[in-house]
Tab-separated table of N, CA and C and ligand atoms in Angstrom:
chain	number	residue	atom	x	y	z
G	1	MET	N	20.886	-8.972	-9.731
G	1	MET	CA	20.502	-7.572	-9.530
G	1	MET	C	18.993	-7.475	-9.369
G	2	PRO	N	18.531	-6.645	-8.439
G	2	PRO	CA	17.068	-6.498	-8.263
G	2	PRO	C	16.466	-5.680	-9.394
G	3	SER	N	15.367	-6.193	-9.914
G	3	SER	CA	14.690	-5.462	-10.982
G	3	SER	C	13.522	-4.689	-10.391
G	4	GLY	N	13.702	-3.417	-10.221
G	4	GLY	CA	12.697	-2.586	-9.560
G	4	GLY	C	11.448	-2.421	-10.386
G	5	SER	N	11.548	-2.585	-11.695
G	5	SER	CA	10.395	-2.340	-12.556
G	5	SER	C	9.431	-3.512	-12.573
G	6	ALA	N	9.845	-4.656	-12.090
G	6	ALA	CA	9.007	-5.851	-12.140
G	6	ALA	C	7.826	-5.717	-11.182
G	7	ILE	N	8.081	-5.259	-10.013
G	7	ILE	CA	6.999	-5.104	-9.042
G	7	ILE	C	6.809	-3.616	-8.764
G	8	ARG	N	5.762	-3.074	-9.337
G	8	ARG	CA	5.545	-1.642	-9.149
G	8	ARG	C	4.845	-1.396	-7.818
G	9	GLY	N	5.186	-0.334	-7.198
G	9	GLY	CA	4.504	0.032	-5.974
G	9	GLY	C	5.179	-0.497	-4.736
G	10	SER	N	5.995	-1.494	-4.897
G	10	SER	CA	6.676	-2.009	-3.709
G	10	SER	C	7.815	-1.070	-3.361
G	11	ARG	N	7.840	-0.673	-2.127
G	11	ARG	CA	8.861	0.270	-1.724
G	11	ARG	C	10.117	-0.475	-1.285
G	12	VAL	N	11.172	-0.080	-1.868
G	12	VAL	CA	12.436	-0.733	-1.521
G	12	VAL	C	12.830	-0.327	-0.111
G	13	GLY	N	13.134	-1.301	0.696
G	13	GLY	CA	13.568	-1.017	2.056
G	13	GLY	C	12.430	-0.999	3.048
G	14	ALA	N	11.186	-1.163	2.592
G	14	ALA	CA	10.051	-1.107	3.507
G	14	ALA	C	9.931	-2.413	4.297
G	15	GLY	N	10.127	-3.516	3.597
G	15	GLY	CA	9.975	-4.806	4.254
G	15	GLY	C	11.200	-5.166	5.067
G	16	PRO	N	11.091	-6.288	5.740
G	16	PRO	CA	12.254	-6.757	6.502
G	16	PRO	C	13.380	-7.191	5.569
G	17	ALA	N	14.572	-7.093	6.067
G	17	ALA	CA	15.726	-7.462	5.252
G	17	ALA	C	15.632	-8.930	4.868
G	18	ARG	N	15.894	-9.180	3.628
G	18	ARG	CA	15.819	-10.571	3.176
G	18	ARG	C	17.075	-11.329	3.590
G	19	PRO	N	16.877	-12.506	4.066
G	19	PRO	CA	18.061	-13.308	4.438
G	19	PRO	C	18.728	-13.899	3.212
G	20	THR	N	19.361	-13.018	2.442
G	20	THR	CA	19.965	-13.488	1.189
G	20	THR	C	21.107	-14.460	1.443
G	21	GLU	N	21.740	-14.339	2.631
G	21	GLU	CA	22.887	-15.196	2.887
G	21	GLU	C	22.491	-16.664	2.935
G	22	ARG	N	21.273	-16.919	3.389
G	22	ARG	CA	20.846	-18.308	3.503
G	22	ARG	C	20.599	-18.939	2.140
G	23	CYS	N	20.291	-18.097	1.177
G	23	CYS	CA	19.994	-18.638	-0.140
G	23	CYS	C	21.267	-18.989	-0.908
G	24	GLU	N	22.352	-18.321	-0.544
G	24	GLU	CA	23.592	-18.600	-1.258
G	24	GLU	C	24.147	-19.948	-0.814
G	25	PRO	N	24.790	-20.637	-1.726
G	25	PRO	CA	25.439	-21.897	-1.321
G	25	PRO	C	26.544	-21.609	-0.328
G	26	ALA	N	26.631	-22.471	0.693
G	26	ALA	CA	27.643	-22.269	1.729
G	26	ALA	C	29.030	-22.353	1.113
G	27	PRO	N	29.877	-21.423	1.493
G	27	PRO	CA	31.258	-21.486	0.973
G	27	PRO	C	31.968	-22.727	1.482
G	28	ARG	N	32.706	-23.343	0.594
G	28	ARG	CA	33.393	-24.580	0.970
G	28	ARG	C	34.878	-24.460	0.714
G	29	ARG	N	35.609	-25.257	1.452
G	29	ARG	CA	37.055	-25.266	1.254
G	29	ARG	C	37.516	-26.714	1.159
G	30	PRO	N	38.455	-26.971	0.298
G	30	PRO	CA	38.943	-28.355	0.169
G	30	PRO	C	39.938	-28.687	1.269
G	31	VAL	N	39.783	-29.873	1.818
G	31	VAL	CA	40.728	-30.363	2.823
G	31	VAL	C	41.257	-31.703	2.333
G	32	THR	N	42.560	-31.865	2.412
G	32	THR	CA	43.178	-33.094	1.910
G	32	THR	C	43.619	-33.976	3.068
G	33	TYR	N	43.323	-35.254	2.952
G	33	TYR	CA	43.722	-36.223	3.976
G	33	TYR	C	44.503	-37.347	3.316
G	34	TRP	N	45.373	-37.934	4.101
G	34	TRP	CA	46.102	-39.122	3.646
G	34	TRP	C	45.912	-40.228	4.670
G	35	CYS	N	45.650	-41.430	4.178
G	35	CYS	CA	45.499	-42.552	5.103
G	35	CYS	C	46.804	-43.315	5.181
G	36	GLY	N	46.863	-44.290	6.090
G	36	GLY	CA	48.094	-45.037	6.307
G	36	GLY	C	48.512	-45.855	5.094
G	37	LYS	N	47.582	-46.132	4.198
G	37	LYS	CA	47.915	-46.916	3.012
G	37	LYS	C	48.250	-46.054	1.811
G	38	GLY	N	48.326	-44.760	2.024
G	38	GLY	CA	48.758	-43.863	0.962
G	38	GLY	C	47.638	-43.320	0.100
G	39	HIS	N	46.393	-43.562	0.472
G	39	HIS	CA	45.293	-42.993	-0.286
G	39	HIS	C	45.164	-41.504	0.021
G	40	MET	N	44.941	-40.720	-0.995
G	40	MET	CA	44.735	-39.294	-0.800
G	40	MET	C	43.258	-38.975	-0.967
G	41	LEU	N	42.714	-38.265	-0.010
G	41	LEU	CA	41.301	-37.893	-0.096
G	41	LEU	C	41.194	-36.381	-0.137
G	42	LYS	N	40.365	-35.913	-1.030
G	42	LYS	CA	40.082	-34.477	-1.037
G	42	LYS	C	38.616	-34.302	-0.682
G	43	ILE	N	38.372	-33.571	0.390
G	43	ILE	CA	37.013	-33.405	0.878
G	43	ILE	C	36.675	-31.928	0.917
G	44	LEU	N	35.469	-31.617	0.474
G	44	LEU	CA	35.004	-30.235	0.554
G	44	LEU	C	34.220	-30.067	1.843
G	45	LEU	N	34.712	-29.200	2.690
G	45	LEU	CA	34.041	-28.947	3.955
G	45	LEU	C	33.483	-27.533	3.941
G	46	ALA	N	32.386	-27.364	4.660
G	46	ALA	CA	31.829	-26.025	4.799
G	46	ALA	C	32.858	-25.128	5.474
G	47	ALA	N	32.940	-23.902	5.019
G	47	ALA	CA	34.002	-23.010	5.494
G	47	ALA	C	33.901	-22.765	6.986
G	48	GLU	N	32.672	-22.745	7.492
G	48	GLU	CA	32.536	-22.452	8.916
G	48	GLU	C	32.615	-23.710	9.765
G	49	ALA	N	32.650	-24.870	9.114
G	49	ALA	CA	32.711	-26.120	9.868
G	49	ALA	C	34.121	-26.356	10.386
G	50	GLU	N	34.182	-27.034	11.517
G	50	GLU	CA	35.484	-27.382	12.057
G	50	GLU	C	36.080	-28.512	11.227
G	51	ILE	N	37.374	-28.412	10.981
G	51	ILE	CA	38.034	-29.472	10.227
G	51	ILE	C	38.334	-30.620	11.174
G	52	PRO	N	37.780	-31.793	10.900
G	52	PRO	CA	38.077	-32.932	11.778
G	52	PRO	C	39.522	-33.360	11.627
G	53	GLU	N	40.080	-33.842	12.728
G	53	GLU	CA	41.487	-34.230	12.718
G	53	GLU	C	41.710	-35.421	11.798
G	54	THR	N	40.783	-36.343	11.836
G	54	THR	CA	40.916	-37.528	10.991
G	54	THR	C	39.637	-37.729	10.194
G	55	TRP	N	39.807	-38.476	9.105
G	55	TRP	CA	38.674	-38.775	8.244
G	55	TRP	C	38.809	-40.222	7.804
G	56	ASP	N	37.743	-40.972	7.916
G	56	ASP	CA	37.841	-42.374	7.526
G	56	ASP	C	38.032	-42.485	6.020
G	57	CYS	N	39.066	-43.209	5.644
G	57	CYS	CA	39.354	-43.390	4.224
G	57	CYS	C	38.269	-44.248	3.593
G	58	PRO	N	37.635	-43.782	2.519
G	58	PRO	CA	36.579	-44.575	1.880
G	58	PRO	C	37.125	-45.782	1.127
G	59	HIS	N	38.436	-45.799	0.890
G	59	HIS	CA	39.021	-46.904	0.120
G	59	HIS	C	39.333	-48.105	0.999
G	60	CYS	N	39.896	-47.835	2.187
G	60	CYS	CA	40.325	-48.947	3.032
G	60	CYS	C	39.749	-48.872	4.434
G	61	GLY	N	39.058	-47.783	4.774
G	61	GLY	CA	38.419	-47.691	6.076
G	61	GLY	C	39.336	-47.236	7.193
G	62	GLN	N	40.612	-47.027	6.875
G	62	GLN	CA	41.532	-46.575	7.913
G	62	GLN	C	41.381	-45.081	8.123
G	63	PRO	N	41.699	-44.614	9.313
G	63	PRO	CA	41.637	-43.180	9.558
G	63	PRO	C	42.720	-42.453	8.770
G	64	ALA	N	42.352	-41.336	8.182
G	64	ALA	CA	43.292	-40.543	7.407
G	64	ALA	C	43.480	-39.199	8.099
G	65	GLY	N	44.702	-38.699	8.017
G	65	GLY	CA	45.014	-37.423	8.646
G	65	GLY	C	45.499	-36.422	7.629
G	66	GLN	N	45.716	-35.200	8.092
G	66	GLN	CA	46.120	-34.143	7.172
G	66	GLN	C	47.618	-34.124	6.926
G	67	ASP	N	48.366	-34.890	7.706
G	67	ASP	CA	49.806	-34.947	7.514
G	67	ASP	C	50.131	-36.147	6.628
G	68	ALA	N	50.635	-35.861	5.443
G	68	ALA	CA	50.891	-36.933	4.484
G	68	ALA	C	51.956	-37.889	4.980
G	69	HIS	N	52.906	-37.372	5.752
G	69	HIS	CA	54.028	-38.203	6.190
G	69	HIS	C	53.755	-38.915	7.504
G	70	ASN	N	52.694	-38.544	8.152
G	70	ASN	CA	52.405	-39.163	9.448
G	70	ASN	C	50.915	-39.437	9.576
G	71	PRO	N	50.414	-40.379	8.782
G	71	PRO	CA	48.986	-40.683	8.843
G	71	PRO	C	48.636	-41.320	10.180
G	72	PRO	N	47.441	-41.069	10.662
G	72	PRO	CA	47.079	-41.552	12.000
G	72	PRO	C	46.923	-43.065	12.073
G	73	GLY	N	46.767	-43.719	10.930
G	73	GLY	CA	46.555	-45.160	10.957
G	73	GLY	C	47.703	-45.914	11.581
G	74	ARG	N	48.912	-45.428	11.351
G	74	ARG	CA	50.078	-46.145	11.860
G	74	ARG	C	50.146	-46.051	13.374
G	75	ALA	N	49.848	-44.883	13.909
G	75	ALA	CA	49.937	-44.703	15.356
G	75	ALA	C	48.905	-45.577	16.048
G	76	ARG	N	47.785	-45.757	15.394
G	76	ARG	CA	46.712	-46.495	16.038
G	76	ARG	C	46.947	-47.999	15.975
G	77	THR	N	47.864	-48.439	15.122
G	77	THR	CA	48.076	-49.874	14.978
G	77	THR	C	49.044	-50.412	16.021
G	78	GLU	N	49.589	-49.543	16.872
G	78	GLU	CA	50.487	-50.047	17.921
G	78	GLU	C	50.021	-49.582	19.291
G	79	PRO	N	48.876	-50.068	19.724
G	79	PRO	CA	48.392	-49.664	21.044
G	79	PRO	C	49.026	-50.470	22.166
G	80	TYR	N	49.635	-51.618	21.810
G	80	TYR	CA	50.189	-52.472	22.863
G	80	TYR	C	51.496	-51.887	23.376
G	81	LYS	N	51.779	-52.159	24.625
G	81	LYS	CA	53.037	-51.710	25.215
G	81	LYS	C	54.119	-52.729	24.910
G	82	SER	N	55.289	-52.216	24.632
G	82	SER	CA	56.405	-53.141	24.452
G	82	SER	C	56.772	-53.739	25.803
G	83	HIS	N	57.435	-54.903	25.755
G	83	HIS	CA	57.795	-55.584	27.005
G	83	HIS	C	58.683	-54.690	27.866
G	84	LEU	N	59.612	-54.007	27.188
G	84	LEU	CA	60.538	-53.143	27.912
G	84	LEU	C	59.779	-52.024	28.634
G	85	ALA	N	58.832	-51.422	27.928
G	85	ALA	CA	58.064	-50.333	28.536
G	85	ALA	C	57.289	-50.845	29.738
G	86	TYR	N	56.777	-52.063	29.599
G	86	TYR	CA	55.999	-52.648	30.687
G	86	TYR	C	56.893	-52.895	31.895
G	87	VAL	N	58.089	-53.447	31.623
G	87	VAL	CA	59.039	-53.717	32.708
G	87	VAL	C	59.449	-52.416	33.379
G	88	LYS	N	59.740	-51.413	32.551
G	88	LYS	CA	60.141	-50.116	33.097
G	88	LYS	C	59.063	-49.564	34.014
G	89	GLU	N	57.827	-49.684	33.541
G	89	GLU	CA	56.713	-49.146	34.316
G	89	GLU	C	56.624	-49.850	35.662
G	90	ARG	N	56.719	-51.182	35.601
G	90	ARG	CA	56.631	-51.954	36.840
G	90	ARG	C	57.795	-51.629	37.762
G	91	ARG	N	58.974	-51.475	37.152
G	91	ARG	CA	60.146	-51.232	37.973
G	91	ARG	C	60.024	-49.870	38.672
G	92	SER	N	59.618	-48.873	37.913
G	92	SER	CA	59.511	-47.548	38.503
G	92	SER	C	58.458	-47.551	39.609
G	93	GLU	N	57.432	-48.349	39.406
G	93	GLU	CA	56.395	-48.451	40.417
G	93	GLU	C	56.972	-49.099	41.677
G	94	ALA	N	57.724	-50.188	41.474
G	94	ALA	CA	58.340	-50.877	42.603
G	94	ALA	C	59.332	-49.956	43.292
G	95	ASP	N	60.102	-49.211	42.477
G	95	ASP	CA	61.063	-48.279	43.054
G	95	ASP	C	60.346	-47.256	43.918
G	96	GLY	N	59.240	-46.783	43.402
G	96	GLY	CA	58.479	-45.784	44.133
G	96	GLY	C	57.991	-46.343	45.458
G	97	GLU	N	57.520	-47.579	45.426
G	97	GLU	CA	57.044	-48.192	46.665
G	97	GLU	C	58.181	-48.381	47.645
G	98	ALA	N	59.335	-48.795	47.127
G	98	ALA	CA	60.499	-49.009	47.983
G	98	ALA	C	60.921	-47.694	48.615
G	99	LEU	N	60.950	-46.642	47.786
G	99	LEU	CA	61.352	-45.336	48.309
G	99	LEU	C	60.376	-44.868	49.385
G	100	LEU	N	59.095	-45.126	49.119
G	100	LEU	CA	58.081	-44.708	50.077
G	100	LEU	C	58.242	-45.470	51.390
G	101	ALA	N	58.470	-46.778	51.279
G	101	ALA	CA	58.648	-47.599	52.470
G	101	ALA	C	59.878	-47.140	53.245
G	102	GLU	N	60.943	-46.834	52.485
G	102	GLU	CA	62.181	-46.366	53.118
G	102	GLU	C	61.930	-45.062	53.872
G	103	ALA	N	61.244	-44.165	53.197
G	103	ALA	CA	60.980	-42.862	53.799
G	103	ALA	C	60.121	-43.022	55.050
G	104	LEU	N	59.127	-43.914	54.972
G	104	LEU	CA	58.257	-44.134	56.124
G	104	LEU	C	59.038	-44.730	57.280
G	105	ALA	N	59.919	-45.676	56.936
G	105	ALA	CA	60.729	-46.317	57.974
G	105	ALA	C	61.613	-45.291	58.647
G	106	ALA	N	62.218	-44.423	57.832
G	106	ALA	CA	63.101	-43.396	58.377
G	106	ALA	C	62.299	-42.451	59.274
G	107	LEU	N	61.105	-42.132	58.798
G	107	LEU	CA	60.256	-41.221	59.560
G	107	LEU	C	59.881	-41.841	60.908
G	108	ARG	N	59.522	-43.137	60.845
G	108	ARG	CA	59.133	-43.817	62.092
G	108	ARG	C	60.315	-43.904	63.055
G	109	ALA	N	61.484	-44.214	62.466
G	109	ALA	CA	62.689	-44.337	63.298
G	109	ALA	C	62.981	-43.002	63.965
G	110	ARG	N	62.832	-41.941	63.191
G	110	ARG	CA	63.114	-40.612	63.727
G	110	ARG	C	62.130	-40.281	64.855
G	111	ARG	N	60.862	-40.622	64.599
G	111	ARG	CA	59.851	-40.321	65.616
G	111	ARG	C	60.118	-41.128	66.889
G	112	ARG	N	60.512	-42.405	66.632
G	112	ARG	CA	60.786	-43.274	67.776
G	112	ARG	C	61.934	-42.676	68.582
G	113	GLY	N	62.950	-42.193	67.833
G	113	GLY	CA	64.113	-41.637	68.510
G	113	GLY	C	63.727	-40.390	69.321
G	114	GLU	N	62.825	-39.615	68.736
G	114	GLU	CA	62.423	-38.393	69.443
G	114	GLU	C	61.599	-38.697	70.694
G	115	SER	N	60.759	-39.721	70.562
G	115	SER	CA	59.841	-40.000	71.650
G	115	SER	C	60.556	-40.604	72.848
G	116	ILE	N	61.647	-41.294	72.535
G	116	ILE	CA	62.340	-41.946	73.653
G	116	ILE	C	63.128	-40.928	74.490
F	1	ZN	ZN1	42.972	-45.708	2.437
């Protein structure tokens, strides 16, 4: 509370508004993260700050996420494609090329037929 009697003669409201908000501690909110190894982290973030999707676990260094049942560490540990996925990809690519070649051949044949 402002004590008006401490400073006599100073007119309240005469000076510029004091930035009292800056003096107050920033409001914080707790955010909980779980890493792939089951570590739980509680972090206090500034209320106006954006909550990061992941947070590096200080215990094991793995990325921790806000979903306890689906920590991001597991998803990141399987970046390689399975053999089947690779074959499928190649096959679909080959199929696409074959279809394209077929379509081009048909188009050329049709044009040839028209021109003759
Ligand atoms: Zn951890």
